[in-house]
mmCIF file of N, CA and C in Angstrom:
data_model
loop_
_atom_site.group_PDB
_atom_site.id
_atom_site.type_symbol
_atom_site.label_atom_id
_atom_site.label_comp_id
_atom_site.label_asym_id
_atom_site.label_seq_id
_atom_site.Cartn_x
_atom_site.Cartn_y
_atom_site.Cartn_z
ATOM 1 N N UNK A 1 145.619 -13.854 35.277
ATOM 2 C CA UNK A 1 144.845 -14.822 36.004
ATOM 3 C C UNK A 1 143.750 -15.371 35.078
ATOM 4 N N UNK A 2 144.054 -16.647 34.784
ATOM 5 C CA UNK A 2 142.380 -17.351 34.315
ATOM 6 C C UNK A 2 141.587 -18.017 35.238
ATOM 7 N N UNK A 3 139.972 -17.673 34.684
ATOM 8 C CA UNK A 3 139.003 -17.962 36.280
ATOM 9 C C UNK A 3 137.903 -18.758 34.653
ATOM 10 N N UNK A 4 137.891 -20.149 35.754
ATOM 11 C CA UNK A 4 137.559 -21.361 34.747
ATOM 12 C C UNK A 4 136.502 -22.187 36.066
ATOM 13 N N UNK A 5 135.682 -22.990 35.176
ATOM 14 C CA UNK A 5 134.887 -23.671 36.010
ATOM 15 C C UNK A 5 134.106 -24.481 35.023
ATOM 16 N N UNK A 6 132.830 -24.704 35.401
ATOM 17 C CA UNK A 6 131.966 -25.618 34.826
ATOM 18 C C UNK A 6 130.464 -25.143 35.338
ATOM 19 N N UNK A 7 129.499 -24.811 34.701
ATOM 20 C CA UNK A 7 128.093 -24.589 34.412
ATOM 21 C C UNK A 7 126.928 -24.973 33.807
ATOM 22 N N UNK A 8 126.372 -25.882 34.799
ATOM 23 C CA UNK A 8 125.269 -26.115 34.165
ATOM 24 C C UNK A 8 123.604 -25.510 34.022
ATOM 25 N N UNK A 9 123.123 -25.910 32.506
ATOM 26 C CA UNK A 9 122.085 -25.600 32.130
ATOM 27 C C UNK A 9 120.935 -26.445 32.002
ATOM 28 N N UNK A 10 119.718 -26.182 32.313
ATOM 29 C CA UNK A 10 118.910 -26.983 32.544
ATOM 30 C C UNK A 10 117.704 -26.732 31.751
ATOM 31 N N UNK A 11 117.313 -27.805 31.016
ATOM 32 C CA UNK A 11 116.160 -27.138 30.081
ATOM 33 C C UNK A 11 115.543 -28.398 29.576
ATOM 34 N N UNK A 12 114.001 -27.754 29.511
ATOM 35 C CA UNK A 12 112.609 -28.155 29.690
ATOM 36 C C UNK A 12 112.261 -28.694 28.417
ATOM 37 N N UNK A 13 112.333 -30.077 27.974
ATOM 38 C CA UNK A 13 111.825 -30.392 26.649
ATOM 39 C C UNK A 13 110.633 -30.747 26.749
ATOM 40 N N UNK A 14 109.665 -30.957 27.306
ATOM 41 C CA UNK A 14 108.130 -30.727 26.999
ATOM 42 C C UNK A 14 107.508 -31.371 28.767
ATOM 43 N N UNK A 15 106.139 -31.250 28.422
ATOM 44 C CA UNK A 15 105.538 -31.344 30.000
ATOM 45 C C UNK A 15 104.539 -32.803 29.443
ATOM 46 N N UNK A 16 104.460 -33.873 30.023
ATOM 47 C CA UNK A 16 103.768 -35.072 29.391
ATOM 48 C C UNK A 16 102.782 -35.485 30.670
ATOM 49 N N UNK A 17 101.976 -35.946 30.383
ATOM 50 C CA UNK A 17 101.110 -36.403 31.323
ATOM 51 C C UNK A 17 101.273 -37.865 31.622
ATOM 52 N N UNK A 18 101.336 -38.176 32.634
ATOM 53 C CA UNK A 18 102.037 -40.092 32.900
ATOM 54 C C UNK A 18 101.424 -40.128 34.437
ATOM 55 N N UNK A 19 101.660 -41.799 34.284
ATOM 56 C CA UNK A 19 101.207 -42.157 36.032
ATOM 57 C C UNK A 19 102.462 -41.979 36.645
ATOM 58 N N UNK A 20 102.165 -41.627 37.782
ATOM 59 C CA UNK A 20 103.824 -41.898 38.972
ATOM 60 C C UNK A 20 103.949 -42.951 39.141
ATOM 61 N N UNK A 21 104.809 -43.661 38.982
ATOM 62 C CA UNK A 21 105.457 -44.837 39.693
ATOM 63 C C UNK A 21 105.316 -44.810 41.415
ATOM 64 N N UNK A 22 105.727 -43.359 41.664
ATOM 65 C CA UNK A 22 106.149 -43.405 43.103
ATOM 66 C C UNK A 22 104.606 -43.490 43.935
ATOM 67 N N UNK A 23 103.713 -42.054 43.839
ATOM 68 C CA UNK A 23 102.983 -41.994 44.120
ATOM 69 C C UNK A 23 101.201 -42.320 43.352
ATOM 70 N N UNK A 24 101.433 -42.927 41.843
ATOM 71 C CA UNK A 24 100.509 -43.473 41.435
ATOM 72 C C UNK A 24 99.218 -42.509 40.996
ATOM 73 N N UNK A 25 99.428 -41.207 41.339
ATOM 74 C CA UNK A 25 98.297 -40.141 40.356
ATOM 75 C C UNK A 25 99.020 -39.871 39.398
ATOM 76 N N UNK A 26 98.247 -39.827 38.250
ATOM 77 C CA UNK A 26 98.261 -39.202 36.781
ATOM 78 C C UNK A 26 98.899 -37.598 36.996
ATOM 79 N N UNK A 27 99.615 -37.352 36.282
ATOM 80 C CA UNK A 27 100.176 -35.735 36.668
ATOM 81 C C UNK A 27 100.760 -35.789 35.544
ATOM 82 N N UNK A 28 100.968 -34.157 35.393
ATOM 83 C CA UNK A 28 101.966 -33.504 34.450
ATOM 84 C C UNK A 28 103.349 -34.008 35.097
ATOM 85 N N UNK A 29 104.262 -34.471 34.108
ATOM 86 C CA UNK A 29 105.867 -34.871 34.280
ATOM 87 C C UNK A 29 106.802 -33.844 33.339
ATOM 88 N N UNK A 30 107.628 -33.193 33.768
ATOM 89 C CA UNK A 30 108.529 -32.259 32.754
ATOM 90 C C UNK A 30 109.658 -33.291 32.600
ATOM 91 N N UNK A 31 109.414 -32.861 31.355
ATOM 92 C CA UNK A 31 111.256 -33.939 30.897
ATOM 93 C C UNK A 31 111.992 -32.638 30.540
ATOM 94 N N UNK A 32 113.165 -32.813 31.612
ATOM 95 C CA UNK A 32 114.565 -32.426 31.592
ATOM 96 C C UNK A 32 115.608 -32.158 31.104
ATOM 97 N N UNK A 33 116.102 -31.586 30.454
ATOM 98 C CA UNK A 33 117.665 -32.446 30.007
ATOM 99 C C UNK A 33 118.789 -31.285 30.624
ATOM 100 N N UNK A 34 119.878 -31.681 31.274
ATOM 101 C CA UNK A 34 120.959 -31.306 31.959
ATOM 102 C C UNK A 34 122.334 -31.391 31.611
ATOM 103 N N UNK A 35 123.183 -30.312 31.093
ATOM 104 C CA UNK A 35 123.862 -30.158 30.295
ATOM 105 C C UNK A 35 124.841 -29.345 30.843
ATOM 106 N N UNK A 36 126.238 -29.944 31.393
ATOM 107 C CA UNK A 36 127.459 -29.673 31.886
ATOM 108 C C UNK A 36 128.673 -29.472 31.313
ATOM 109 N N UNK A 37 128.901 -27.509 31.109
ATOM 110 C CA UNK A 37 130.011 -27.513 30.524
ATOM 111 C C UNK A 37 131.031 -26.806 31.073
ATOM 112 N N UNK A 38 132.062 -27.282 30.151
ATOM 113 C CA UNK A 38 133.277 -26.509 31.081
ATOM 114 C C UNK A 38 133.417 -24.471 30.520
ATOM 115 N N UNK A 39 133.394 -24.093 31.334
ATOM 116 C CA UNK A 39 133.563 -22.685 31.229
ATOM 117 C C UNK A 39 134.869 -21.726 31.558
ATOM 118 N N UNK A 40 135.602 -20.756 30.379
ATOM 119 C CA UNK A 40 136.211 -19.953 30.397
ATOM 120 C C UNK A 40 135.714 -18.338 30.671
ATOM 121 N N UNK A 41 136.294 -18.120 31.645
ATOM 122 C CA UNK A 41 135.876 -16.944 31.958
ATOM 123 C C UNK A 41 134.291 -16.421 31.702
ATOM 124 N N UNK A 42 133.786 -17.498 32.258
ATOM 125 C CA UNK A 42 132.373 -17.255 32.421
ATOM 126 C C UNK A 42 131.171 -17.782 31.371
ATOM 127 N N UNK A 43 132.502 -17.511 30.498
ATOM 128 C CA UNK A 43 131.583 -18.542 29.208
ATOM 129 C C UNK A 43 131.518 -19.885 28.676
ATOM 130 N N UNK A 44 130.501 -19.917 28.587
ATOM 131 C CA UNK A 44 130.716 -21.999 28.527
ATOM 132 C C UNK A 44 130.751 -22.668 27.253
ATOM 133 N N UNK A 45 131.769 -23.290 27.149
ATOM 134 C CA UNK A 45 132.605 -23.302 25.779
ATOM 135 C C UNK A 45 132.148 -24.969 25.273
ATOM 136 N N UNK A 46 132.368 -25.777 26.230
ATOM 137 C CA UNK A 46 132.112 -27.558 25.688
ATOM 138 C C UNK A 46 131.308 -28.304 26.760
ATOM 139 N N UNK A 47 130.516 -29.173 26.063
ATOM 140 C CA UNK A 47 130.105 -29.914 27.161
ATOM 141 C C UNK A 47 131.617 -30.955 27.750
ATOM 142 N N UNK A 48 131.402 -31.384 28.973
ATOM 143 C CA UNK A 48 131.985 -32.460 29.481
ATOM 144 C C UNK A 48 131.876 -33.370 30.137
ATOM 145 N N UNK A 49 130.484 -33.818 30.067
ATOM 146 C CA UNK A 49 130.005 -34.900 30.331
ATOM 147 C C UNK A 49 128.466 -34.974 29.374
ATOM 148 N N UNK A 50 128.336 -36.092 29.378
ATOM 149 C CA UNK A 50 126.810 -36.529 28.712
ATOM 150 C C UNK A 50 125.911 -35.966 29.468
ATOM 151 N N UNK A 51 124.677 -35.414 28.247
ATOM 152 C CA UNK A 51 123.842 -34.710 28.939
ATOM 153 C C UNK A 51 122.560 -35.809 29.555
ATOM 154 N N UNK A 52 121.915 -35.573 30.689
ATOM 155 C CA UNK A 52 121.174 -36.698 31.830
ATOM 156 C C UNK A 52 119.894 -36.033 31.466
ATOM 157 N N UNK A 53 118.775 -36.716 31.326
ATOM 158 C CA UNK A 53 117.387 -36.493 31.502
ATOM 159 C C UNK A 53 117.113 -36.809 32.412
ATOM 160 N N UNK A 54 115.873 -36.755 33.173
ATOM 161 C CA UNK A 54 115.184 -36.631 33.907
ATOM 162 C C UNK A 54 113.193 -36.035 33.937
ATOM 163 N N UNK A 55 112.572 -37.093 34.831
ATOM 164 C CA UNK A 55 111.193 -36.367 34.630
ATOM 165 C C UNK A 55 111.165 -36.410 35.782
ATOM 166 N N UNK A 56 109.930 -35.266 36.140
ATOM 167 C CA UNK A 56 109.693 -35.094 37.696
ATOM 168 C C UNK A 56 108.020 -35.282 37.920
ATOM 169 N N UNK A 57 107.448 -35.793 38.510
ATOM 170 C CA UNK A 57 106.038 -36.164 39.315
ATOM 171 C C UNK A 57 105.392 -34.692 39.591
ATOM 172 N N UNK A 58 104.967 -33.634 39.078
ATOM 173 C CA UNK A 58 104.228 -32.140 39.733
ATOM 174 C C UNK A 58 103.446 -32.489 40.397
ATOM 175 N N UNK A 59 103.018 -34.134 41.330
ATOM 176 C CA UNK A 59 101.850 -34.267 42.187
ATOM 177 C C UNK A 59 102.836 -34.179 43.580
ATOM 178 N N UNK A 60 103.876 -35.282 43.629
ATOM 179 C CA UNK A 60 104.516 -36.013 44.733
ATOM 180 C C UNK A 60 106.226 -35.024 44.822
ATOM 181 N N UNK A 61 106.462 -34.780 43.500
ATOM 182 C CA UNK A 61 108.187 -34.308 42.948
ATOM 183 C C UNK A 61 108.598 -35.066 43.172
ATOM 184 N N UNK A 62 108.693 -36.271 43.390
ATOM 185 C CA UNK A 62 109.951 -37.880 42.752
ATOM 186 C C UNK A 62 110.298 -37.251 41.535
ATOM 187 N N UNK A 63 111.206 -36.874 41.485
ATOM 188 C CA UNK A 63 112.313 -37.231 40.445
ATOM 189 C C UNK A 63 113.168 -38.718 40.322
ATOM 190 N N UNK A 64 113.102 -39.098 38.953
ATOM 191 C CA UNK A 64 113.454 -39.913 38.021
ATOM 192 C C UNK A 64 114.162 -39.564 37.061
ATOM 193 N N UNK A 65 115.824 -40.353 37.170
ATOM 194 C CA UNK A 65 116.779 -39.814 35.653
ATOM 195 C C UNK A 65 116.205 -41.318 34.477
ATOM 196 N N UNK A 66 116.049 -40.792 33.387
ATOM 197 C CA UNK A 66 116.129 -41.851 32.642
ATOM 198 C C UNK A 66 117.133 -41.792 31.346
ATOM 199 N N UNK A 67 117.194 -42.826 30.479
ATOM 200 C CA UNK A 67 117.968 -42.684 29.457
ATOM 201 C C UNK A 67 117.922 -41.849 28.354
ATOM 202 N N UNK A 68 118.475 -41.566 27.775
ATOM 203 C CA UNK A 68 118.240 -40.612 26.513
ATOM 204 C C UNK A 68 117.255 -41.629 25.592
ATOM 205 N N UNK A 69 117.635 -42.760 25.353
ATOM 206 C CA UNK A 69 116.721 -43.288 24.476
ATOM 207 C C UNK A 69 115.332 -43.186 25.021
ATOM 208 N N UNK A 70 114.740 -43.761 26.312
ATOM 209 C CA UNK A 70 113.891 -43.248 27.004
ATOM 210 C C UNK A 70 112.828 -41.987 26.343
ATOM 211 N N UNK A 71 113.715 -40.923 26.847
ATOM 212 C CA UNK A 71 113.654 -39.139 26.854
ATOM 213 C C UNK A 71 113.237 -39.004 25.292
ATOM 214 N N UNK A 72 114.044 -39.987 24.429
ATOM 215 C CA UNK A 72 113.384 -39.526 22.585
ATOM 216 C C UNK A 72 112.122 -39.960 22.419
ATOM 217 N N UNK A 73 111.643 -41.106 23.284
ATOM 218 C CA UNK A 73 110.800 -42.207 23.058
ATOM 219 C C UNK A 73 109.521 -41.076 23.216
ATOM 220 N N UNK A 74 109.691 -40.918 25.115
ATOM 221 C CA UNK A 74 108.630 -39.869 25.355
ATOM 222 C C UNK A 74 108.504 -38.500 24.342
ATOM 223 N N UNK A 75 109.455 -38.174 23.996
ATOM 224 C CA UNK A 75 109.210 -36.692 23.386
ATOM 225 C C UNK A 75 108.785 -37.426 21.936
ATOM 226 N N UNK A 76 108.880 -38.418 21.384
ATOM 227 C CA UNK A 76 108.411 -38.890 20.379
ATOM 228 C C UNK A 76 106.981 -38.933 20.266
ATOM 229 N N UNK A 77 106.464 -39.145 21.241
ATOM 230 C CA UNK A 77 104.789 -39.990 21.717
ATOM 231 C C UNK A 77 104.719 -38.674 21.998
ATOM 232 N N UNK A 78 104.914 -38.015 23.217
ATOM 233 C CA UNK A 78 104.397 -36.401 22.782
ATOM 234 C C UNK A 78 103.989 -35.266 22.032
ATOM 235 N N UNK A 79 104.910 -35.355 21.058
ATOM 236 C CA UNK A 79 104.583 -34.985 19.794
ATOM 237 C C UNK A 79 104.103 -35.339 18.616
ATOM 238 N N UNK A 80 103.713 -36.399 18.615
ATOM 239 C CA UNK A 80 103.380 -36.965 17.324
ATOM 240 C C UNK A 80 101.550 -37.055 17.958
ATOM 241 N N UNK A 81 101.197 -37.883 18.714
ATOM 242 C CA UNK A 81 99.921 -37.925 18.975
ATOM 243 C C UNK A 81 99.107 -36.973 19.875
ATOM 244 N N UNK A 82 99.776 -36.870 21.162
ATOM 245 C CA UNK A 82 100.196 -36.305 22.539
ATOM 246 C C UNK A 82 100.810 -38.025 23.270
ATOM 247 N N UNK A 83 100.715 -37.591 24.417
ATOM 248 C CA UNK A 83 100.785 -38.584 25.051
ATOM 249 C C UNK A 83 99.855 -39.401 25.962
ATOM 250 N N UNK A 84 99.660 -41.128 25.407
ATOM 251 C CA UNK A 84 98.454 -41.585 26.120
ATOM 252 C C UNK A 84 98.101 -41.573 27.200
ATOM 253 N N UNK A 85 97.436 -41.203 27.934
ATOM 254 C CA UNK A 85 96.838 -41.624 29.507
ATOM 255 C C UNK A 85 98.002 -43.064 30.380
ATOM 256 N N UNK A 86 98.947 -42.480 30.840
ATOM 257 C CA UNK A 86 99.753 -44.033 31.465
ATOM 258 C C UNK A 86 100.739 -44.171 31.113
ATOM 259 N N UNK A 87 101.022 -43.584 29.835
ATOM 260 C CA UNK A 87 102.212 -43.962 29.379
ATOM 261 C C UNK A 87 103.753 -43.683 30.108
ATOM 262 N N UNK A 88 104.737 -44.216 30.046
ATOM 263 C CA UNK A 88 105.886 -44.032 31.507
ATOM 264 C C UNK A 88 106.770 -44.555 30.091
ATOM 265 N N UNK A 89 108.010 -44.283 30.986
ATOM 266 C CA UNK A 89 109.437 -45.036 30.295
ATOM 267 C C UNK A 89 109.586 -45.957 31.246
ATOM 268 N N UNK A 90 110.161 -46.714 30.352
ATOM 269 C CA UNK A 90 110.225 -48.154 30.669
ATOM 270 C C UNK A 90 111.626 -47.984 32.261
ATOM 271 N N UNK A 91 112.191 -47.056 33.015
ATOM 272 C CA UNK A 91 112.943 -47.093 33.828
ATOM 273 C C UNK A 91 111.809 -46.797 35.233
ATOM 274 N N UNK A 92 110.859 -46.360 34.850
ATOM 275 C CA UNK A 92 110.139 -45.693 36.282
ATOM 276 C C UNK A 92 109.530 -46.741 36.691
ATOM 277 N N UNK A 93 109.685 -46.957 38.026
ATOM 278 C CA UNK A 93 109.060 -48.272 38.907
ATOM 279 C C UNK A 93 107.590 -48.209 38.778
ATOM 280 N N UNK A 94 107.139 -49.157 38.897
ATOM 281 C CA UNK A 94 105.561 -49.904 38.786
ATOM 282 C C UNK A 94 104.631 -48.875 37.968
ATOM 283 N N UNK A 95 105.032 -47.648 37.447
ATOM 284 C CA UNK A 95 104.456 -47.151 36.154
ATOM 285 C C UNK A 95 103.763 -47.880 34.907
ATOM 286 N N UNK A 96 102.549 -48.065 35.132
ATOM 287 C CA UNK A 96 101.663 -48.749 34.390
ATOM 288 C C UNK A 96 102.426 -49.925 33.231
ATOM 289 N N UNK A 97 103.259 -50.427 33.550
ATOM 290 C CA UNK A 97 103.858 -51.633 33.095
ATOM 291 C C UNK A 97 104.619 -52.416 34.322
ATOM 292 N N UNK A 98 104.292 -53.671 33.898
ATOM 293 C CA UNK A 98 104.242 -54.635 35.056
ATOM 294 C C UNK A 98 106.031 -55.039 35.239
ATOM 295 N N UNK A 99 106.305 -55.536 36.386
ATOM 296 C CA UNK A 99 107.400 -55.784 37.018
ATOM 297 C C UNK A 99 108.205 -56.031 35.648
ATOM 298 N N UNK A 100 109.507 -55.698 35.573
ATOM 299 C CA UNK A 100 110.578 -55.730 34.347
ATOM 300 C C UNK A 100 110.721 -55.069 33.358
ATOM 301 N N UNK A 101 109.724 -53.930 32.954
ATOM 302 C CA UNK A 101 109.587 -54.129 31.954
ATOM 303 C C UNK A 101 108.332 -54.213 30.843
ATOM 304 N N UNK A 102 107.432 -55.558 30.969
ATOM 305 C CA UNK A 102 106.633 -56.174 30.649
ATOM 306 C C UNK A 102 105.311 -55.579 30.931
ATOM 307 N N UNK A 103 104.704 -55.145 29.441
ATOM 308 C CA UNK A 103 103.487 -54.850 29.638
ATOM 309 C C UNK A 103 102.328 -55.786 30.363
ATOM 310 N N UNK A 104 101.455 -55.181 31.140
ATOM 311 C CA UNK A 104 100.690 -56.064 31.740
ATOM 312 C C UNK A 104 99.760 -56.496 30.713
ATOM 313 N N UNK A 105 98.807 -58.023 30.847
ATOM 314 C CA UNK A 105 98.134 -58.234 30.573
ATOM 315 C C UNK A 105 96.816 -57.954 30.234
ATOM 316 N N UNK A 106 95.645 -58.200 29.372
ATOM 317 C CA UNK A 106 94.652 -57.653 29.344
ATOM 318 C C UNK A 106 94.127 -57.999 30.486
ATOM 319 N N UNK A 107 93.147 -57.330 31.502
ATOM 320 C CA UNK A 107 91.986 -57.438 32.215
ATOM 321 C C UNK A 107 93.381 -57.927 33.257
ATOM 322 N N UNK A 108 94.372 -57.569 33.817
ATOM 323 C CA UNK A 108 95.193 -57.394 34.991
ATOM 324 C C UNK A 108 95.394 -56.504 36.120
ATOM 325 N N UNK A 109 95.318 -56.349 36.868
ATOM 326 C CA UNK A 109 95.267 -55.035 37.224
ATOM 327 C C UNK A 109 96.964 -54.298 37.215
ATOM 328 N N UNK A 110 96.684 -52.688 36.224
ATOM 329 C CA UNK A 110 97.637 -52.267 36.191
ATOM 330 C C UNK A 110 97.802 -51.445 37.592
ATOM 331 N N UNK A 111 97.195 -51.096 38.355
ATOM 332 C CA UNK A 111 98.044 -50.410 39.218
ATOM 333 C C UNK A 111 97.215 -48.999 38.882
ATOM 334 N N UNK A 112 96.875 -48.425 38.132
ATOM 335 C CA UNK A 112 95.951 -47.367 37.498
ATOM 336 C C UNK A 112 94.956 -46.776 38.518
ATOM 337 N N UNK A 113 94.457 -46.418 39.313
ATOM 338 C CA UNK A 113 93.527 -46.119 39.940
ATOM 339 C C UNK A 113 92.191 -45.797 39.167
ATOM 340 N N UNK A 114 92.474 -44.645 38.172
ATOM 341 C CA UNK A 114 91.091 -44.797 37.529
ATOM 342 C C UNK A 114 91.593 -45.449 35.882
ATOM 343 N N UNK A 115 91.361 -46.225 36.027
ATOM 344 C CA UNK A 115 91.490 -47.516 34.628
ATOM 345 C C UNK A 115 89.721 -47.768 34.771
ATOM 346 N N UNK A 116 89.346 -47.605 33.666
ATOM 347 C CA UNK A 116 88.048 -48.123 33.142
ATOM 348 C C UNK A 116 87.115 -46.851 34.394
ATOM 349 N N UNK A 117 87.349 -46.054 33.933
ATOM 350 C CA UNK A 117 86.525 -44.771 34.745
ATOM 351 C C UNK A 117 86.462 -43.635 33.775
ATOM 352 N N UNK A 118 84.963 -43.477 33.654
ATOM 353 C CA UNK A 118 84.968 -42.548 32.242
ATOM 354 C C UNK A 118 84.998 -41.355 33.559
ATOM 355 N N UNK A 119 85.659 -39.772 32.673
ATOM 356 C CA UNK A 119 85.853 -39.047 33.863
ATOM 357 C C UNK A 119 84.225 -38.123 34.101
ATOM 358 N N UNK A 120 84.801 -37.669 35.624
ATOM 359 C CA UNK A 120 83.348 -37.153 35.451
ATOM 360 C C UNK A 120 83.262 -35.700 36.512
ATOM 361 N N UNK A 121 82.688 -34.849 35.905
ATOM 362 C CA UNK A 121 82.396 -33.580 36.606
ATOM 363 C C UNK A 121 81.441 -33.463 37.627
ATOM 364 N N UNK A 122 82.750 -33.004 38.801
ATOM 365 C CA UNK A 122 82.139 -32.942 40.176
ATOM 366 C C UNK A 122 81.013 -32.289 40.374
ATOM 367 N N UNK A 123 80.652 -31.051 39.216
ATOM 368 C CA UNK A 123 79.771 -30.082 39.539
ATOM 369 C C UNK A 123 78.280 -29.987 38.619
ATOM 370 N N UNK A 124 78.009 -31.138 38.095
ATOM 371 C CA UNK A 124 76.984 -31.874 37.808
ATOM 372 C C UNK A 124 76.720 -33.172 38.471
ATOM 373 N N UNK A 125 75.218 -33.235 38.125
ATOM 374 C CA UNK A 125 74.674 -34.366 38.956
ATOM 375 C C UNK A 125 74.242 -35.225 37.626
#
């Protein structure tokens, strides 16, 4: 008897800080990547399908799949600088870039809640 299937693995390529699209607070986002293979007797031998990213919202949990090019972009900007205050992939809805695509304009409103708000500690006066 052979006992065959498919198993997937799921794993955490870094935690980035971005606006939600969905719900619009700044939060930690984990990028994803999801990786489906076919398995012999328990062991998983090939992928068989392309592996899917994904980031998730830790304020709201909207999950969002995006592209791999996407997923390099962010883990690119993550690692090299960190990642700026806002920054999104270009697939997540109204994420601090304006309808399409298209970065917004200077002095537009992005959608940002605290844009031009230096931060400030609740527990001083």
């Amino acid at each position: 008897m052979i006992i065959f299937g498919t198993s997937s693995k799921l794993v955490q390529l870094a935690m980035l800080n971005l606006l939600c699209g969905f719900c619009g607070n700044p939060s930690a986002h984990p990028l994803r990547k999801r990786v489906t293979k076919f398995s012999l007797f328990f062991i998983p031998l090939f992928p068989i399908a392309p592996a899917k990213h994904s980031i998730q919202c830790t304020f709201c949990g909207a999950q969002t799949e995006i592209s791999k090019e996407s997923a390099e972009q962010l883990l690119a900007q993550g690692t090299t600088q960190g990642t700026p205050q806002g920054a999104a992939p270009g697939g997540l809805p109204g994420a601090q870039q304006g309808m399409g695509g298209v970065p917004p304009q200077p002095g537009a409103q992005s959608g940002n809640p605290f844009a031009g708000q230096q931060p400030q500690n609740p527990y001083q006066s």
